[in-house]
CSV table of C-alpha atoms and ligand atoms in Angstrom, one decimal:
chain,number,residue,atom,x,y,z
A,1,MET,CA,17.3,-10.0,17.2
A,2,ASP,CA,13.7,-9.9,18.3
A,3,SER,CA,11.5,-6.8,17.8
A,4,LYS,CA,11.8,-5.7,21.4
A,5,ASN,CA,15.6,-5.5,21.2
A,6,LEU,CA,15.3,-3.7,17.8
A,7,PHE,CA,13.0,-1.1,19.3
A,8,LYS,CA,15.4,-0.6,22.2
A,9,LYS,CA,18.3,-0.2,19.8
A,10,ALA,CA,16.3,2.3,17.7
A,11,ALA,CA,15.3,4.3,20.7
A,12,GLU,CA,18.9,4.5,21.9
A,13,LEU,CA,20.1,5.7,18.5
A,14,ILE,CA,17.4,8.4,18.4
A,15,LYS,CA,18.1,9.6,21.9
A,16,SER,CA,21.9,9.8,21.3
A,17,SER,CA,21.6,11.5,17.8
A,18,GLN,CA,22.5,15.2,17.4
A,19,LYS,CA,20.1,15.7,14.5
A,20,THR,CA,17.5,13.2,13.2
A,21,MET,CA,15.4,13.4,10.1
A,22,VAL,CA,12.6,11.1,9.0
A,23,LEU,CA,12.0,9.9,5.4
A,24,THR,CA,8.5,8.5,4.7
A,25,GLY,CA,7.0,6.7,1.8
A,26,ALA,CA,3.6,5.3,0.8
A,27,GLY,CA,4.0,2.5,3.4
A,28,ILE,CA,3.2,4.9,6.3
A,29,SER,CA,-0.2,5.7,4.7
A,30,THR,CA,-1.4,2.1,4.0
A,31,GLU,CA,-2.8,2.0,7.5
A,32,SER,CA,-4.9,5.1,6.5
A,33,GLY,CA,-6.4,3.0,3.7
A,34,ILE,CA,-4.2,4.4,0.9
A,35,PRO,CA,-2.7,1.5,-1.2
A,36,ASP,CA,1.0,1.9,-1.7
A,37,PHE,CA,2.7,1.3,-5.0
A,38,ARG,CA,4.8,-1.8,-4.8
A,39,SER,CA,3.5,-4.1,-2.0
A,40,PRO,CA,3.0,-7.5,-3.7
A,41,GLY,CA,-0.7,-8.0,-4.5
A,42,THR,CA,-2.0,-4.6,-3.4
A,43,GLY,CA,0.5,-2.1,-4.8
A,44,LEU,CA,-1.0,0.3,-7.3
A,45,TRP,CA,1.8,-0.5,-9.8
A,46,GLU,CA,0.8,-4.2,-9.9
A,47,ASN,CA,-1.1,-3.8,-13.1
A,48,MET,CA,0.0,-0.5,-14.5
A,49,ASP,CA,3.3,1.1,-15.3
A,50,PRO,CA,3.8,4.3,-13.1
A,51,THR,CA,6.2,5.8,-15.7
A,52,GLU,CA,3.4,5.5,-18.2
A,53,VAL,CA,0.5,6.6,-16.0
A,54,LEU,CA,1.9,9.4,-13.9
A,55,SER,CA,4.5,10.8,-16.2
A,56,THR,CA,5.1,14.1,-18.1
A,57,LYS,CA,5.1,12.1,-21.3
A,58,VAL,CA,1.5,11.1,-20.9
A,59,LEU,CA,0.5,14.5,-19.5
A,60,PHE,CA,2.0,16.4,-22.5
A,61,ASN,CA,1.3,13.9,-25.3
A,62,SER,CA,-2.0,12.4,-24.3
A,63,PRO,CA,-3.5,14.8,-21.6
A,64,GLU,CA,-6.9,13.3,-21.9
A,65,GLU,CA,-5.6,9.9,-20.9
A,66,PHE,CA,-3.6,11.4,-18.1
A,67,TYR,CA,-6.7,13.0,-16.6
A,68,ARG,CA,-8.8,9.8,-17.2
A,69,VAL,CA,-6.3,7.5,-15.4
A,70,GLY,CA,-3.3,9.1,-13.5
A,71,PHE,CA,-5.3,12.0,-12.2
A,72,LYS,CA,-7.9,9.7,-10.6
A,73,ILE,CA,-5.1,8.0,-8.7
A,74,LEU,CA,-4.0,11.3,-7.3
A,75,SER,CA,-7.5,12.2,-6.4
A,76,SER,CA,-8.1,8.9,-4.6
A,77,MET,CA,-5.2,9.8,-2.1
A,78,ARG,CA,-6.8,12.9,-0.8
A,79,ASN,CA,-9.7,11.8,1.5
A,80,ALA,CA,-7.8,9.7,4.0
A,81,GLU,CA,-7.1,10.5,7.6
A,82,PRO,CA,-3.7,10.3,9.4
A,83,ASN,CA,-3.0,7.1,11.3
A,84,GLU,CA,-1.2,6.5,14.6
A,85,ALA,CA,2.2,6.6,12.8
A,86,HIS,CA,1.6,10.1,11.5
A,87,TYR,CA,0.4,11.4,14.9
A,88,ILE,CA,3.4,9.9,16.7
A,89,LEU,CA,5.9,11.6,14.3
A,90,SER,CA,4.1,14.9,14.9
A,91,GLU,CA,4.4,14.3,18.7
A,92,ILE,CA,8.1,13.4,18.4
A,93,GLU,CA,8.7,16.6,16.4
A,94,LYS,CA,7.0,18.7,19.0
A,95,GLU,CA,9.3,17.2,21.6
A,96,GLY,CA,12.3,18.3,19.5
A,97,ILE,CA,13.5,14.8,19.0
A,98,ILE,CA,13.3,14.8,15.2
A,99,ALA,CA,14.1,17.9,13.1
A,100,GLY,CA,11.4,17.2,10.4
A,101,VAL,CA,9.8,14.8,7.9
A,102,ILE,CA,10.8,14.3,4.3
A,103,THR,CA,7.9,12.6,2.5
A,104,GLN,CA,7.4,11.1,-0.9
A,105,ASN,CA,3.7,11.0,-0.2
A,106,ILE,CA,1.3,13.5,-1.7
A,107,ASP,CA,-1.6,12.7,0.7
A,108,ASN,CA,-1.0,15.7,3.1
A,109,LEU,CA,-1.4,13.3,6.1
A,110,HIS,CA,1.7,14.5,7.9
A,111,GLN,CA,0.4,18.1,7.9
A,112,LYS,CA,-3.1,16.8,8.9
A,113,ALA,CA,-1.5,15.0,11.9
A,114,GLY,CA,0.2,18.2,13.0
A,115,SER,CA,3.8,17.8,11.7
A,116,LYS,CA,5.2,21.3,11.1
A,117,LYS,CA,8.4,20.8,9.1
A,118,VAL,CA,7.4,18.6,6.1
A,119,TYR,CA,9.4,18.5,2.9
A,120,GLU,CA,7.1,17.2,0.1
A,121,VAL,CA,9.8,16.0,-2.3
A,122,HIS,CA,7.2,14.5,-4.7
A,123,GLY,CA,4.9,17.5,-4.6
A,124,ASN,CA,1.3,17.7,-3.3
A,125,THR,CA,-2.3,17.3,-4.1
A,126,ARG,CA,-3.4,20.6,-2.7
A,127,GLU,CA,-2.7,22.8,-5.8
A,128,GLY,CA,-2.3,22.8,-9.5
A,129,SER,CA,-0.8,25.3,-12.0
A,130,CYS,CA,-1.2,26.6,-15.5
A,131,LEU,CA,1.5,25.4,-17.9
A,132,ARG,CA,1.2,28.6,-19.9
A,133,CYS,CA,0.9,31.5,-17.4
A,134,GLY,CA,1.8,29.7,-14.2
A,135,GLU,CA,-1.4,30.7,-12.4
A,136,LYS,CA,-1.9,28.6,-9.2
A,137,VAL,CA,-5.3,26.8,-8.8
A,138,SER,CA,-6.7,24.6,-6.1
A,139,PHE,CA,-6.7,20.8,-6.7
A,140,GLU,CA,-10.5,21.0,-6.1
A,141,LEU,CA,-10.8,23.2,-9.1
A,142,LEU,CA,-9.0,20.6,-11.2
A,143,GLU,CA,-11.3,18.0,-9.9
A,144,GLU,CA,-14.4,20.1,-10.7
A,145,LYS,CA,-13.2,20.7,-14.3
A,146,VAL,CA,-12.3,17.0,-14.8
A,147,ALA,CA,-15.7,15.9,-13.3
A,148,LYS,CA,-17.4,18.2,-16.0
A,149,GLU,CA,-15.3,16.3,-18.6
A,150,GLU,CA,-13.2,19.4,-19.4
A,151,LEU,CA,-10.3,17.3,-20.5
A,152,PRO,CA,-7.7,18.6,-20.3
A,153,PRO,CA,-8.7,21.3,-17.7
A,154,ARG,CA,-8.0,24.8,-19.0
A,155,CYS,CA,-6.8,27.9,-17.2
A,156,ASP,CA,-9.7,30.4,-16.7
A,157,ARG,CA,-7.2,33.2,-17.1
A,158,CYS,CA,-5.3,32.3,-20.3
A,159,GLY,CA,-6.7,29.0,-21.6
A,160,GLY,CA,-3.5,27.2,-21.0
A,161,MET,CA,-3.5,23.5,-19.8
A,162,LEU,CA,-3.7,23.0,-16.1
A,163,ARG,CA,-1.6,20.4,-14.3
A,164,PRO,CA,-1.5,19.1,-10.7
A,165,ASP,CA,1.6,20.1,-8.6
A,166,VAL,CA,2.6,16.5,-8.1
A,167,VAL,CA,6.1,15.5,-9.2
A,168,LEU,CA,5.5,13.2,-12.2
A,169,PHE,CA,8.1,10.8,-13.7
A,170,GLY,CA,10.0,13.1,-16.0
A,171,ASP,CA,9.6,16.2,-13.9
A,172,PRO,CA,12.6,18.0,-12.3
A,173,MET,CA,12.8,17.7,-8.5
A,174,PRO,CA,11.1,20.6,-6.6
A,175,HIS,CA,13.0,23.0,-4.4
A,176,ALA,CA,11.7,21.0,-1.4
A,177,PHE,CA,14.2,18.3,-2.4
A,178,ASP,CA,17.1,20.7,-2.3
A,179,LEU,CA,16.1,21.8,1.2
A,180,ALA,CA,15.6,18.1,2.3
A,181,LEU,CA,19.0,17.2,0.9
A,182,LYS,CA,20.6,20.0,3.0
A,183,GLU,CA,18.8,18.8,6.1
A,184,VAL,CA,20.0,15.2,5.6
A,185,GLN,CA,23.6,16.4,5.0
A,186,GLU,CA,23.4,18.1,8.4
A,187,SER,CA,21.9,15.0,10.1
A,188,ASP,CA,23.6,12.1,11.7
A,189,LEU,CA,20.5,9.8,11.8
A,190,LEU,CA,17.8,9.1,9.2
A,191,ILE,CA,14.7,7.1,10.0
A,192,VAL,CA,13.1,5.6,6.9
A,193,ILE,CA,9.5,4.5,7.3
A,194,GLY,CA,7.4,2.8,4.7
A,195,SER,CA,9.4,3.2,1.5
A,196,SER,CA,10.9,0.6,-0.9
A,197,LEU,CA,13.7,3.1,-1.6
A,198,VAL,CA,13.7,2.2,-5.3
A,199,VAL,CA,13.0,5.7,-6.8
A,200,ALA,CA,15.8,8.2,-7.4
A,201,PRO,CA,16.9,10.7,-6.4
A,202,VAL,CA,15.1,10.4,-3.0
A,203,ASN,CA,16.7,7.0,-2.6
A,204,PHE,CA,20.1,8.7,-2.5
A,205,LEU,CA,19.3,10.2,0.9
A,206,PRO,CA,19.8,7.1,3.1
A,207,GLY,CA,23.3,6.8,1.7
A,208,MET,CA,24.2,10.2,3.1
A,209,VAL,CA,23.9,9.6,6.8
A,210,ASP,CA,26.2,7.9,9.4
A,211,ARG,CA,23.3,6.2,11.2
A,212,LEU,CA,20.2,4.6,9.5
A,213,ILE,CA,17.0,3.1,10.9
A,214,ILE,CA,14.6,1.4,8.4
A,215,ILE,CA,11.1,0.5,9.5
A,216,ASN,CA,9.6,-1.3,6.5
A,217,ALA,CA,7.4,-4.3,5.9
A,218,THR,CA,9.6,-5.7,3.2
A,219,GLU,CA,13.3,-5.6,2.1
A,220,THR,CA,14.9,-2.4,0.7
A,221,PRO,CA,18.2,-1.9,-1.1
A,222,TYR,CA,19.6,-0.2,2.0
A,223,ASP,CA,18.9,-2.9,4.6
A,224,TYR,CA,22.6,-3.9,4.5
A,225,LYS,CA,23.6,-0.4,5.5
A,226,ALA,CA,21.0,0.2,8.3
A,227,ASP,CA,22.0,0.0,11.9
A,228,VAL,CA,18.5,-1.3,12.7
A,229,VAL,CA,16.0,-2.9,10.3
A,230,ILE,CA,12.5,-3.3,11.7
A,231,ARG,CA,10.1,-5.5,9.7
A,232,GLU,CA,6.9,-4.3,11.5
A,233,LYS,CA,4.0,-2.1,10.7
A,234,ALA,CA,4.9,1.6,11.0
A,235,SER,CA,2.4,2.5,13.7
A,236,TYR,CA,3.3,-0.6,15.8
A,237,ALA,CA,7.0,0.1,15.6
A,238,LEU,CA,6.8,3.8,16.3
A,239,ARG,CA,4.5,3.3,19.2
A,240,ASN,CA,7.0,0.9,20.8
A,241,ILE,CA,10.0,3.1,20.1
A,242,TRP,CA,8.3,6.2,21.3
A,243,ASN,CA,7.2,4.6,24.6
A,244,LEU,CA,10.9,3.5,25.1
A,245,ILE,CA,12.1,7.0,24.4
A,246,LYS,CA,9.6,8.6,26.8
A,247,SER,CA,10.3,6.1,29.6
B,301,APR,N1,4.3,-0.4,7.7
B,301,APR,C1,5.6,-0.5,7.2
B,301,APR,N2,5.9,-0.7,5.9
B,301,APR,C2,4.9,-0.8,5.1
B,301,APR,C3,3.5,-0.7,5.5
B,301,APR,C4,3.2,-0.5,6.9
B,301,APR,N3,2.0,-0.5,7.3
B,301,APR,N4,2.7,-0.9,4.4
B,301,APR,C5,3.6,-1.0,3.3
B,301,APR,N5,4.8,-1.0,3.7
B,301,APR,C6,6.1,-1.0,2.9
B,301,APR,C7,6.0,-1.9,1.7
B,301,APR,O1,6.6,-3.1,2.1
B,301,APR,C8,6.9,-1.2,0.7
B,301,APR,O2,8.2,-1.6,0.7
B,301,APR,O3,6.2,0.3,2.4
B,301,APR,C9,6.9,0.3,1.2
B,301,APR,C10,6.2,1.2,0.2
B,301,APR,O4,7.0,1.2,-1.0
B,301,APR,P1,6.4,1.8,-2.4
B,301,APR,O5,5.0,1.3,-2.6
B,301,APR,O6,7.4,1.6,-3.4
B,301,APR,O7,6.2,3.4,-2.0
B,301,APR,P2,7.3,4.5,-2.1
B,301,APR,O8,8.6,3.9,-1.6
B,301,APR,O9,6.8,5.6,-1.3
B,301,APR,O10,7.4,4.9,-3.6
B,301,APR,C11,8.3,5.9,-4.0
B,301,APR,O11,7.4,5.8,-6.2
B,301,APR,O12,5.6,5.6,-7.7
B,301,APR,C12,6.5,6.5,-7.1
B,301,APR,O13,6.2,8.8,-6.7
B,301,APR,C13,5.8,7.5,-6.3
B,301,APR,O14,6.4,8.5,-4.2
B,301,APR,C14,6.3,7.3,-4.9
B,301,APR,C15,7.6,6.7,-5.1
């Protein structure tokens, strides 16, 4: 089926759905200049193992290495701007056509684009916390301390080690995931945008809905289950689908 018909089918599913949630991954932010993790050739994990670099094992056992390598990757995701795909999702939410966005991304771009209901199931790069006393700090403070070679960065209040509030491999899932799970269980349609759907437990979500739309540049393990699979760039696909819904 050519893209035009796929866009039409997607628009029809969205218009006839009782409740639609969106699940996004790093692929929605590549058009903002942030590399994703697994795209062949450009993905961040091409030449490093994520479970080694952004894991609690490295954070707790070799914190200096964590702050020299993994933390820099987190920092690099913060200065981007939303792209058209983020803005369209925010507009579609304002029109009441989607109930919210569940994102694996930590780049804050959905909020910057005006999305209101955003479940950050892999945490965020706005804040950090002290492992000893739980004190909340800004991500900027972490960056300042790391820039001054205070490795690992220490809590000004109790001297405990500070960590970013990003979900690392080895971390338990945040409360946002429980809330996202509940939303999906109450939805009849999930639109996946820019995720390879290989990381659990977020990749359980597409298995929980009756209707599934996948907008992704490459194959995912859920393509067989999806009602519509669109192999286009996120912004191009969303622009076309949104125009069809509005017309
Ligand atoms: N439009 C559509 N799809 C795109 C685009 C684009 N412009 N750019 C990339 N993609 C697709 C890629 O083909 C890839 O399949 O987006 C997908 C991104 O997949 P990953 O890089 O695996 O990112 P993601 O699914 O978000 O990773 C999940 O893995 O490393 C952990 O915690 C990290 O949250 C991350 C999780």
